[in-house]
PDB file of C-alpha atoms and ligand atoms in Angstrom:
ATOM      1  CA  MET A 450       0.022   0.087  -0.008  1.00  0.00           C
ATOM      2  CA  THR A 451       1.451   3.275  -0.961  1.00  0.00           C
ATOM      3  CA  LEU A 452       0.595   6.380   1.026  1.00  0.00           C
ATOM      4  CA  SER A 453      -1.619   8.928  -0.715  1.00  0.00           C
ATOM      5  CA  THR A 454      -0.886  12.539  -0.133  1.00  0.00           C
ATOM      6  CA  PRO A 455      -1.255  14.816   1.963  1.00  0.00           C
ATOM      7  CA  ILE A 456       0.605  12.760   4.537  1.00  0.00           C
ATOM      8  CA  VAL A 457       0.525  13.827   8.241  1.00  0.00           C
ATOM      9  CA  ALA A 458       2.972  12.188  10.438  1.00  0.00           C
ATOM     10  CA  GLY A 459       3.488  12.318  14.255  1.00  0.00           C
ATOM     11  CA  ASN A 460       7.003  11.968  15.547  1.00  0.00           C
ATOM     12  CA  TRP A 461       6.698  11.461  19.359  1.00  0.00           C
ATOM     13  CA  LYS A 462      10.428  11.261  19.926  1.00  0.00           C
ATOM     14  CA  LEU A 463      11.049  10.105  23.430  1.00  0.00           C
ATOM     15  CA  HIS A 464       7.649  10.746  24.758  1.00  0.00           C
ATOM     16  CA  HIS A 465       4.521   8.439  25.549  1.00  0.00           C
ATOM     17  CA  GLY A 466       5.416   5.124  26.939  1.00  0.00           C
ATOM     18  CA  PRO A 467       3.059   2.177  26.450  1.00  0.00           C
ATOM     19  CA  SER A 468       0.419   3.318  28.939  1.00  0.00           C
ATOM     20  CA  ALA A 469       0.442   6.909  27.668  1.00  0.00           C
ATOM     21  CA  THR A 470       0.162   5.541  24.022  1.00  0.00           C
ATOM     22  CA  THR A 471      -3.027   3.557  24.914  1.00  0.00           C
ATOM     23  CA  ALA A 472      -4.432   6.728  26.607  1.00  0.00           C
ATOM     24  CA  PHE A 473      -3.432   8.886  23.496  1.00  0.00           C
ATOM     25  CA  PHE A 474      -5.238   6.576  20.934  1.00  0.00           C
ATOM     26  CA  ARG A 475      -8.438   6.371  23.258  1.00  0.00           C
ATOM     27  CA  GLU A 476      -8.837  10.053  23.040  1.00  0.00           C
ATOM     28  CA  PHE A 477      -7.300  10.668  19.519  1.00  0.00           C
ATOM     29  CA  LEU A 478      -9.106   7.997  17.255  1.00  0.00           C
ATOM     30  CA  PRO A 479     -12.632   9.334  17.807  1.00  0.00           C
ATOM     31  CA  LEU A 480     -11.429  12.683  16.646  1.00  0.00           C
ATOM     32  CA  LEU A 481     -10.082  11.239  13.292  1.00  0.00           C
ATOM     33  CA  PRO A 482     -12.684  10.349  10.664  1.00  0.00           C
ATOM     34  CA  THR A 483     -11.928   7.109   8.955  1.00  0.00           C
ATOM     35  CA  GLU A 484     -13.015   8.324   5.715  1.00  0.00           C
ATOM     36  CA  ARG A 485     -10.604  11.064   4.681  1.00  0.00           C
ATOM     37  CA  ARG A 486      -7.943  12.108   2.189  1.00  0.00           C
ATOM     38  CA  ALA A 487      -4.840  12.504   4.340  1.00  0.00           C
ATOM     39  CA  SER A 488      -2.676   9.465   5.255  1.00  0.00           C
ATOM     40  CA  VAL A 489      -1.947   9.675   8.944  1.00  0.00           C
ATOM     41  CA  ALA A 490       1.095   7.857  10.608  1.00  0.00           C
ATOM     42  CA  PHE A 491       2.630   7.840  14.048  1.00  0.00           C
ATOM     43  CA  PHE A 492       6.238   7.190  15.293  1.00  0.00           C
ATOM     44  CA  PRO A 493       5.998   6.266  18.832  1.00  0.00           C
ATOM     45  CA  PRO A 494       8.995   5.286  20.753  1.00  0.00           C
ATOM     46  CA  ALA A 495      10.028   1.517  19.811  1.00  0.00           C
ATOM     47  CA  LEU A 496       9.059   0.295  23.187  1.00  0.00           C
ATOM     48  CA  SER A 497       5.492   1.693  22.525  1.00  0.00           C
ATOM     49  CA  LEU A 498       4.899   0.216  19.097  1.00  0.00           C
ATOM     50  CA  PRO A 499       3.033  -2.913  20.411  1.00  0.00           C
ATOM     51  CA  ALA A 500       0.638  -0.760  22.471  1.00  0.00           C
ATOM     52  CA  ALA A 501       0.133   1.432  19.458  1.00  0.00           C
ATOM     53  CA  ALA A 502      -0.584  -1.477  17.259  1.00  0.00           C
ATOM     54  CA  ASP A 503      -2.914  -2.930  19.808  1.00  0.00           C
ATOM     55  CA  ALA A 504      -4.773   0.502  19.993  1.00  0.00           C
ATOM     56  CA  LEU A 505      -4.970   0.549  16.130  1.00  0.00           C
ATOM     57  CA  THR A 506      -6.373  -3.029  15.657  1.00  0.00           C
ATOM     58  CA  ASP A 507      -9.539  -1.725  14.183  1.00  0.00           C
ATOM     59  CA  ARG A 508      -7.956   1.414  12.618  1.00  0.00           C
ATOM     60  CA  ALA A 509      -5.971   0.032   9.441  1.00  0.00           C
ATOM     61  CA  ASP A 510      -6.292   3.617   8.206  1.00  0.00           C
ATOM     62  CA  VAL A 511      -3.582   4.770  10.649  1.00  0.00           C
ATOM     63  CA  LEU A 512      -0.177   3.654  10.039  1.00  0.00           C
ATOM     64  CA  LEU A 513       2.833   3.176  12.402  1.00  0.00           C
ATOM     65  CA  GLY A 514       6.571   3.793  11.991  1.00  0.00           C
ATOM     66  CA  VAL A 515       9.725   3.435  13.920  1.00  0.00           C
ATOM     67  CA  GLN A 516      11.977   6.400  14.768  1.00  0.00           C
ATOM     68  CA  ASN A 517      15.314   4.827  14.023  1.00  0.00           C
ATOM     69  CA  ILE A 518      16.636   1.458  12.872  1.00  0.00           C
ATOM     70  CA  TYR A 519      20.083  -0.446  12.843  1.00  0.00           C
ATOM     71  CA  TRP A 520      21.129  -1.992   9.678  1.00  0.00           C
ATOM     72  CA  GLU A 521      21.984  -5.484  11.138  1.00  0.00           C
ATOM     73  CA  THR A 522      19.016  -7.812  11.701  1.00  0.00           C
ATOM     74  CA  SER A 523      20.281  -9.394  14.886  1.00  0.00           C
ATOM     75  CA  GLY A 524      23.459  -9.910  16.869  1.00  0.00           C
ATOM     76  CA  ALA A 525      25.673  -8.420  19.473  1.00  0.00           C
ATOM     77  CA  PHE A 526      24.398  -4.779  18.847  1.00  0.00           C
ATOM     78  CA  THR A 527      23.276  -3.863  22.403  1.00  0.00           C
ATOM     79  CA  GLY A 528      20.537  -1.174  22.435  1.00  0.00           C
ATOM     80  CA  GLU A 529      19.644  -1.100  18.824  1.00  0.00           C
ATOM     81  CA  THR A 530      16.432  -1.949  17.013  1.00  0.00           C
ATOM     82  CA  SER A 531      16.204  -3.894  13.672  1.00  0.00           C
ATOM     83  CA  ALA A 532      13.978  -3.144  10.924  1.00  0.00           C
ATOM     84  CA  SER A 533      12.557  -6.602  10.906  1.00  0.00           C
ATOM     85  CA  MET A 534      11.828  -6.394  14.548  1.00  0.00           C
ATOM     86  CA  ALA A 535      10.097  -3.026  14.254  1.00  0.00           C
ATOM     87  CA  ALA A 536       8.131  -4.502  11.262  1.00  0.00           C
ATOM     88  CA  GLU A 537       7.030  -7.449  13.509  1.00  0.00           C
ATOM     89  CA  ALA A 538       5.941  -4.943  16.165  1.00  0.00           C
ATOM     90  CA  GLY A 539       3.600  -3.111  13.778  1.00  0.00           C
ATOM     91  CA  ALA A 540       5.860  -0.573  11.835  1.00  0.00           C
ATOM     92  CA  ARG A 541       5.283   0.156   8.190  1.00  0.00           C
ATOM     93  CA  LEU A 542       7.433   3.057   7.934  1.00  0.00           C
ATOM     94  CA  ALA A 543      10.812   4.256   9.361  1.00  0.00           C
ATOM     95  CA  LEU A 544      12.133   7.795  10.138  1.00  0.00           C
ATOM     96  CA  ILE A 545      15.777   7.853   8.812  1.00  0.00           C
ATOM     97  CA  GLY A 546      18.324  10.627   9.496  1.00  0.00           C
ATOM     98  CA  HIS A 547      16.116  12.768  11.765  1.00  0.00           C
ATOM     99  CA  SER A 548      17.987  15.904  12.783  1.00  0.00           C
ATOM    100  CA  GLU A 549      18.211  14.547  16.340  1.00  0.00           C
ATOM    101  CA  ARG A 550      19.815  11.341  15.170  1.00  0.00           C
ATOM    102  CA  ARG A 551      22.356  13.440  13.058  1.00  0.00           C
ATOM    103  CA  HIS A 552      23.102  16.046  15.689  1.00  0.00           C
ATOM    104  CA  VAL A 553      22.652  14.463  19.015  1.00  0.00           C
ATOM    105  CA  PHE A 554      23.664  10.984  18.112  1.00  0.00           C
ATOM    106  CA  GLY A 555      26.228  11.943  15.371  1.00  0.00           C
ATOM    107  CA  GLU A 556      24.700   9.804  12.549  1.00  0.00           C
ATOM    108  CA  SER A 557      26.551  10.424   9.317  1.00  0.00           C
ATOM    109  CA  ASP A 558      25.310  10.668   5.754  1.00  0.00           C
ATOM    110  CA  ALA A 559      26.963   7.299   5.186  1.00  0.00           C
ATOM    111  CA  GLU A 560      25.003   5.738   8.078  1.00  0.00           C
ATOM    112  CA  VAL A 561      21.811   7.253   6.813  1.00  0.00           C
ATOM    113  CA  ARG A 562      22.331   5.919   3.377  1.00  0.00           C
ATOM    114  CA  ARG A 563      22.643   2.427   4.825  1.00  0.00           C
ATOM    115  CA  LYS A 564      19.741   2.583   6.994  1.00  0.00           C
ATOM    116  CA  ILE A 565      17.479   3.710   3.927  1.00  0.00           C
ATOM    117  CA  ARG A 566      18.594   0.547   2.078  1.00  0.00           C
ATOM    118  CA  THR A 567      18.040  -1.499   5.233  1.00  0.00           C
ATOM    119  CA  ALA A 568      14.410  -0.006   5.658  1.00  0.00           C
ATOM    120  CA  LEU A 569      13.546  -0.829   1.973  1.00  0.00           C
ATOM    121  CA  ASP A 570      14.848  -4.261   2.064  1.00  0.00           C
ATOM    122  CA  ALA A 571      13.013  -5.141   5.198  1.00  0.00           C
ATOM    123  CA  GLY A 572       9.570  -3.820   3.736  1.00  0.00           C
ATOM    124  CA  LEU A 573       9.589  -0.502   5.716  1.00  0.00           C
ATOM    125  CA  ASP A 574       8.926   2.679   3.689  1.00  0.00           C
ATOM    126  CA  PRO A 575      11.652   5.303   4.716  1.00  0.00           C
ATOM    127  CA  ILE A 576      10.993   8.735   5.576  1.00  0.00           C
ATOM    128  CA  LEU A 577      14.329  10.440   4.860  1.00  0.00           C
ATOM    129  CA  CYS A 578      14.897  13.573   7.060  1.00  0.00           C
ATOM    130  CA  VAL A 579      17.056  16.396   5.876  1.00  0.00           C
ATOM    131  CA  GLY A 580      17.633  19.935   6.974  1.00  0.00           C
ATOM    132  CA  GLU A 581      20.112  22.684   7.600  1.00  0.00           C
ATOM    133  CA  THR A 582      21.233  24.335  10.826  1.00  0.00           C
ATOM    134  CA  LEU A 583      20.678  27.925  11.643  1.00  0.00           C
ATOM    135  CA  GLU A 584      24.432  28.556  11.158  1.00  0.00           C
ATOM    136  CA  GLN A 585      24.264  26.992   7.692  1.00  0.00           C
ATOM    137  CA  ARG A 586      21.157  28.879   6.729  1.00  0.00           C
ATOM    138  CA  ASP A 587      22.781  32.228   7.960  1.00  0.00           C
ATOM    139  CA  SER A 588      25.754  31.537   5.994  1.00  0.00           C
ATOM    140  CA  GLY A 589      23.773  31.034   2.764  1.00  0.00           C
ATOM    141  CA  ALA A 590      24.647  27.270   2.549  1.00  0.00           C
ATOM    142  CA  ALA A 591      21.060  25.766   3.282  1.00  0.00           C
ATOM    143  CA  THR A 592      20.391  24.562  -0.277  1.00  0.00           C
ATOM    144  CA  GLU A 593      23.886  23.084  -0.607  1.00  0.00           C
ATOM    145  CA  ILE A 594      23.645  21.269   2.672  1.00  0.00           C
ATOM    146  CA  VAL A 595      20.331  19.858   1.948  1.00  0.00           C
ATOM    147  CA  GLY A 596      21.278  19.079  -1.590  1.00  0.00           C
ATOM    148  CA  MET A 597      24.315  17.106  -0.244  1.00  0.00           C
ATOM    149  CA  GLN A 598      22.297  15.226   2.359  1.00  0.00           C
ATOM    150  CA  LEU A 599      19.878  14.153  -0.415  1.00  0.00           C
ATOM    151  CA  GLU A 600      22.500  13.391  -3.020  1.00  0.00           C
ATOM    152  CA  SER A 601      24.280  11.071  -0.514  1.00  0.00           C
ATOM    153  CA  ALA A 602      21.060   9.222   0.680  1.00  0.00           C
ATOM    154  CA  LEU A 603      19.689   8.885  -2.812  1.00  0.00           C
ATOM    155  CA  SER A 604      22.810   7.492  -4.445  1.00  0.00           C
ATOM    156  CA  GLY A 605      22.311   3.761  -5.149  1.00  0.00           C
ATOM    157  CA  LEU A 606      18.446   3.747  -5.135  1.00  0.00           C
ATOM    158  CA  THR A 607      16.636   2.381  -8.056  1.00  0.00           C
ATOM    159  CA  GLY A 608      13.434   3.231  -9.644  1.00  0.00           C
ATOM    160  CA  ALA A 609      11.301   0.822  -7.512  1.00  0.00           C
ATOM    161  CA  ASP A 610      12.995   2.298  -4.445  1.00  0.00           C
ATOM    162  CA  PHE A 611      11.644   5.657  -5.338  1.00  0.00           C
ATOM    163  CA  ASP A 612       8.010   4.294  -5.363  1.00  0.00           C
ATOM    164  CA  ARG A 613       8.301   3.882  -1.631  1.00  0.00           C
ATOM    165  CA  LEU A 614      10.611   6.858  -0.452  1.00  0.00           C
ATOM    166  CA  ILE A 615       9.316   9.820   1.308  1.00  0.00           C
ATOM    167  CA  ILE A 616      11.299  12.885   2.072  1.00  0.00           C
ATOM    168  CA  ALA A 617      10.815  15.209   5.028  1.00  0.00           C
ATOM    169  CA  TYR A 618      12.399  18.685   4.924  1.00  0.00           C
ATOM    170  CA  GLU A 619      13.085  19.669   8.552  1.00  0.00           C
ATOM    171  CA  PRO A 620      15.192  22.854   9.102  1.00  0.00           C
ATOM    172  CA  VAL A 621      17.047  22.185  12.288  1.00  0.00           C
ATOM    173  CA  TRP A 622      16.445  25.723  13.567  1.00  0.00           C
ATOM    174  CA  ALA A 623      12.676  25.171  13.204  1.00  0.00           C
ATOM    175  CA  ILE A 624      12.487  21.993  15.219  1.00  0.00           C
ATOM    176  CA  GLY A 625      10.943  22.367  18.650  1.00  0.00           C
ATOM    177  CA  THR A 626      11.645  26.041  18.419  1.00  0.00           C
ATOM    178  CA  GLY A 627       8.148  27.588  17.801  1.00  0.00           C
ATOM    179  CA  ARG A 628       9.694  29.284  14.734  1.00  0.00           C
ATOM    180  CA  ALA A 629       8.494  27.277  11.642  1.00  0.00           C
ATOM    181  CA  ALA A 630       9.862  28.001   8.128  1.00  0.00           C
ATOM    182  CA  SER A 631       7.649  30.371   6.280  1.00  0.00           C
ATOM    183  CA  PRO A 632       5.545  28.698   3.547  1.00  0.00           C
ATOM    184  CA  ASP A 633       7.721  30.557   0.964  1.00  0.00           C
ATOM    185  CA  ASP A 634      10.867  29.057   2.590  1.00  0.00           C
ATOM    186  CA  ALA A 635       9.531  25.677   2.664  1.00  0.00           C
ATOM    187  CA  ALA A 636       8.364  25.846  -0.944  1.00  0.00           C
ATOM    188  CA  GLN A 637      11.737  27.019  -2.151  1.00  0.00           C
ATOM    189  CA  MET A 638      13.629  24.129  -0.432  1.00  0.00           C
ATOM    190  CA  HIS A 639      10.982  21.632  -1.610  1.00  0.00           C
ATOM    191  CA  ARG A 640      11.473  22.773  -5.064  1.00  0.00           C
ATOM    192  CA  HIS A 641      15.135  22.308  -4.865  1.00  0.00           C
ATOM    193  CA  ALA A 642      14.674  18.876  -3.264  1.00  0.00           C
ATOM    194  CA  ARG A 643      12.333  18.023  -6.254  1.00  0.00           C
ATOM    195  CA  GLN A 644      14.870  18.929  -8.793  1.00  0.00           C
ATOM    196  CA  ILE A 645      17.408  16.611  -7.146  1.00  0.00           C
ATOM    197  CA  LEU A 646      14.835  13.835  -6.829  1.00  0.00           C
ATOM    198  CA  VAL A 647      13.937  14.177 -10.504  1.00  0.00           C
ATOM    199  CA  ARG A 648      17.597  13.796 -11.423  1.00  0.00           C
ATOM    200  CA  HIS A 649      18.027  10.615  -9.518  1.00  0.00           C
ATOM    201  CA  SER A 650      14.675   8.887 -10.031  1.00  0.00           C
ATOM    202  CA  ASP A 651      14.771   9.118 -13.692  1.00  0.00           C
ATOM    203  CA  GLY A 652      11.950   6.855 -14.801  1.00  0.00           C
ATOM    204  CA  ALA A 653      10.325   6.580 -11.360  1.00  0.00           C
ATOM    205  CA  ARG A 654       6.693   5.805 -11.485  1.00  0.00           C
ATOM    206  CA  ARG A 655       5.587   7.966  -8.653  1.00  0.00           C
ATOM    207  CA  THR A 656       6.221  11.382  -7.406  1.00  0.00           C
ATOM    208  CA  VAL A 657       8.198  11.070  -4.117  1.00  0.00           C
ATOM    209  CA  PRO A 658       6.155  13.066  -1.434  1.00  0.00           C
ATOM    210  CA  ILE A 659       8.025  15.704   0.308  1.00  0.00           C
ATOM    211  CA  LEU A 660       6.933  16.727   3.843  1.00  0.00           C
ATOM    212  CA  TYR A 661       7.792  19.679   5.777  1.00  0.00           C
ATOM    213  CA  GLY A 662       8.576  19.440   9.502  1.00  0.00           C
ATOM    214  CA  GLY A 663       9.490  22.043  12.285  1.00  0.00           C
ATOM    215  CA  SER A 664       7.128  23.624  14.598  1.00  0.00           C
ATOM    216  CA  VAL A 665       3.967  22.754  12.723  1.00  0.00           C
ATOM    217  CA  LYS A 666       1.034  23.603  14.878  1.00  0.00           C
ATOM    218  CA  PRO A 667      -2.738  23.766  14.109  1.00  0.00           C
ATOM    219  CA  ASP A 668      -2.454  27.524  13.251  1.00  0.00           C
ATOM    220  CA  ASN A 669       0.213  27.326  10.665  1.00  0.00           C
ATOM    221  CA  ALA A 670      -0.652  23.836   9.265  1.00  0.00           C
ATOM    222  CA  SER A 671      -2.978  25.046   6.477  1.00  0.00           C
ATOM    223  CA  ALA A 672      -0.653  27.634   5.211  1.00  0.00           C
ATOM    224  CA  LEU A 673       2.378  25.233   5.042  1.00  0.00           C
ATOM    225  CA  LEU A 674       0.246  22.535   3.378  1.00  0.00           C
ATOM    226  CA  ALA A 675      -0.923  25.212   0.820  1.00  0.00           C
ATOM    227  CA  ALA A 676       2.702  25.829  -0.147  1.00  0.00           C
ATOM    228  CA  PRO A 677       3.836  24.412  -3.612  1.00  0.00           C
ATOM    229  CA  GLU A 678       5.554  21.081  -3.363  1.00  0.00           C
ATOM    230  CA  VAL A 679       4.494  20.646   0.293  1.00  0.00           C
ATOM    231  CA  ASP A 680       2.955  17.151   0.229  1.00  0.00           C
ATOM    232  CA  GLY A 681       2.390  16.742   3.985  1.00  0.00           C
ATOM    233  CA  LEU A 682       3.790  17.539   7.549  1.00  0.00           C
ATOM    234  CA  LEU A 683       5.994  15.817  10.033  1.00  0.00           C
ATOM    235  CA  VAL A 684       4.748  17.073  13.394  1.00  0.00           C
ATOM    236  CA  GLY A 685       6.792  16.679  16.710  1.00  0.00           C
ATOM    237  CA  GLY A 686       5.376  18.488  19.773  1.00  0.00           C
ATOM    238  CA  ALA A 687       1.759  18.959  18.436  1.00  0.00           C
ATOM    239  CA  SER A 688       1.518  15.285  17.653  1.00  0.00           C
ATOM    240  CA  LEU A 689       1.611  14.316  21.401  1.00  0.00           C
ATOM    241  CA  VAL A 690      -1.704  16.240  22.080  1.00  0.00           C
ATOM    242  CA  PRO A 691      -4.713  14.403  20.693  1.00  0.00           C
ATOM    243  CA  ALA A 692      -6.813  17.512  20.016  1.00  0.00           C
ATOM    244  CA  GLU A 693      -3.887  19.401  18.385  1.00  0.00           C
ATOM    245  CA  PHE A 694      -2.907  16.595  16.091  1.00  0.00           C
ATOM    246  CA  ALA A 695      -6.472  16.030  15.126  1.00  0.00           C
ATOM    247  CA  LEU A 696      -6.733  19.781  14.021  1.00  0.00           C
ATOM    248  CA  ILE A 697      -3.713  19.262  11.949  1.00  0.00           C
ATOM    249  CA  CYS A 698      -5.142  16.053  10.164  1.00  0.00           C
ATOM    250  CA  ALA A 699      -8.256  18.084   9.575  1.00  0.00           C
ATOM    251  CA  ALA A 700      -6.367  20.753   7.937  1.00  0.00           C
ATOM    252  CA  ALA A 701      -4.645  18.293   5.604  1.00  0.00           C
ATOM    253  CA  ASP A 702      -8.108  16.857   4.631  1.00  0.00           C
ATOM    254  CA  GLN A 703      -9.172  20.352   3.444  1.00  0.00           C
ATOM    255  CA  VAL A 704      -6.065  21.169   1.442  1.00  0.00           C
ATOM    256  CA  ARG A 705      -6.457  21.676  -2.471  1.00  0.00           C
TER     257      ARG A 705
HETATM  258  P1  PGA B1454       8.467  19.817  16.274  1.00  0.00           P
HETATM  259  O1  PGA B1454       9.482  18.614  15.726  1.00  0.00           O
HETATM  260  O2  PGA B1454       7.191  19.876  15.489  1.00  0.00           O
HETATM  261  O3  PGA B1454       8.257  19.723  17.734  1.00  0.00           O
HETATM  262  O4  PGA B1454       9.257  21.081  15.927  1.00  0.00           O
HETATM  263  C1  PGA B1454       9.438  18.236  14.561  1.00  0.00           C
HETATM  264  C2  PGA B1454      10.153  16.936  14.189  1.00  0.00           C
HETATM  265  O5  PGA B1454      11.376  17.035  14.864  1.00  0.00           O
HETATM  266  O6  PGA B1454       9.963  15.942  13.513  1.00  0.00           O
END
């Protein structure tokens, strides 16, 4: 099943353990119509995936993903989560290269590339996250940095891989700061990403969705979704609150 756009994804980061996950969905699911245009996905902490999968037993319209994977399937890798185990626990998607993975945990472009391949091979659709820091933006290097992250992650992918890939542009300075990119800035970077994608995915059957992430809230969701080339949203803080995330999903349903 390929996801149809717009896509609204909630990244819970290190929030909501199993019991908070159950409580979240008890409150959230009645707020989300089953008949809608937007695809909706959640990325709970790996330990909460089974609780989320349980809560979604009767809601196949809501998808789950894992926030990070390791490239080995099993073995002496203390603390890691494999793609196949995440899939067994209910994940259909995997966030790869989120800015916190890159900047807090030092994940390199090479590791990101390897994880994209691992996700695809294990049947998880990857959401590749890219984005520049404030320093990089202020020095005028934003498009170059995002371009390099994309070029590195996309190298080696084939036509069929592009059918399952999703990109998320998340400027680091916008994540968790309350300062979202303007719809114009988002559109400009998404256009740049699109050009790189077109070059790499020559002959790809599907247009790779490009999501925007960084301080998305109910009051800026519609404007961001209306920006050209913005195919959906990756939401952190506002996805933890059922009523707020439901408003963002509703905004996505009304777009275009
Ligand atoms: P935020 O996080 O919405 O809290 O800014 C977005 C993200 O990190 O994916």
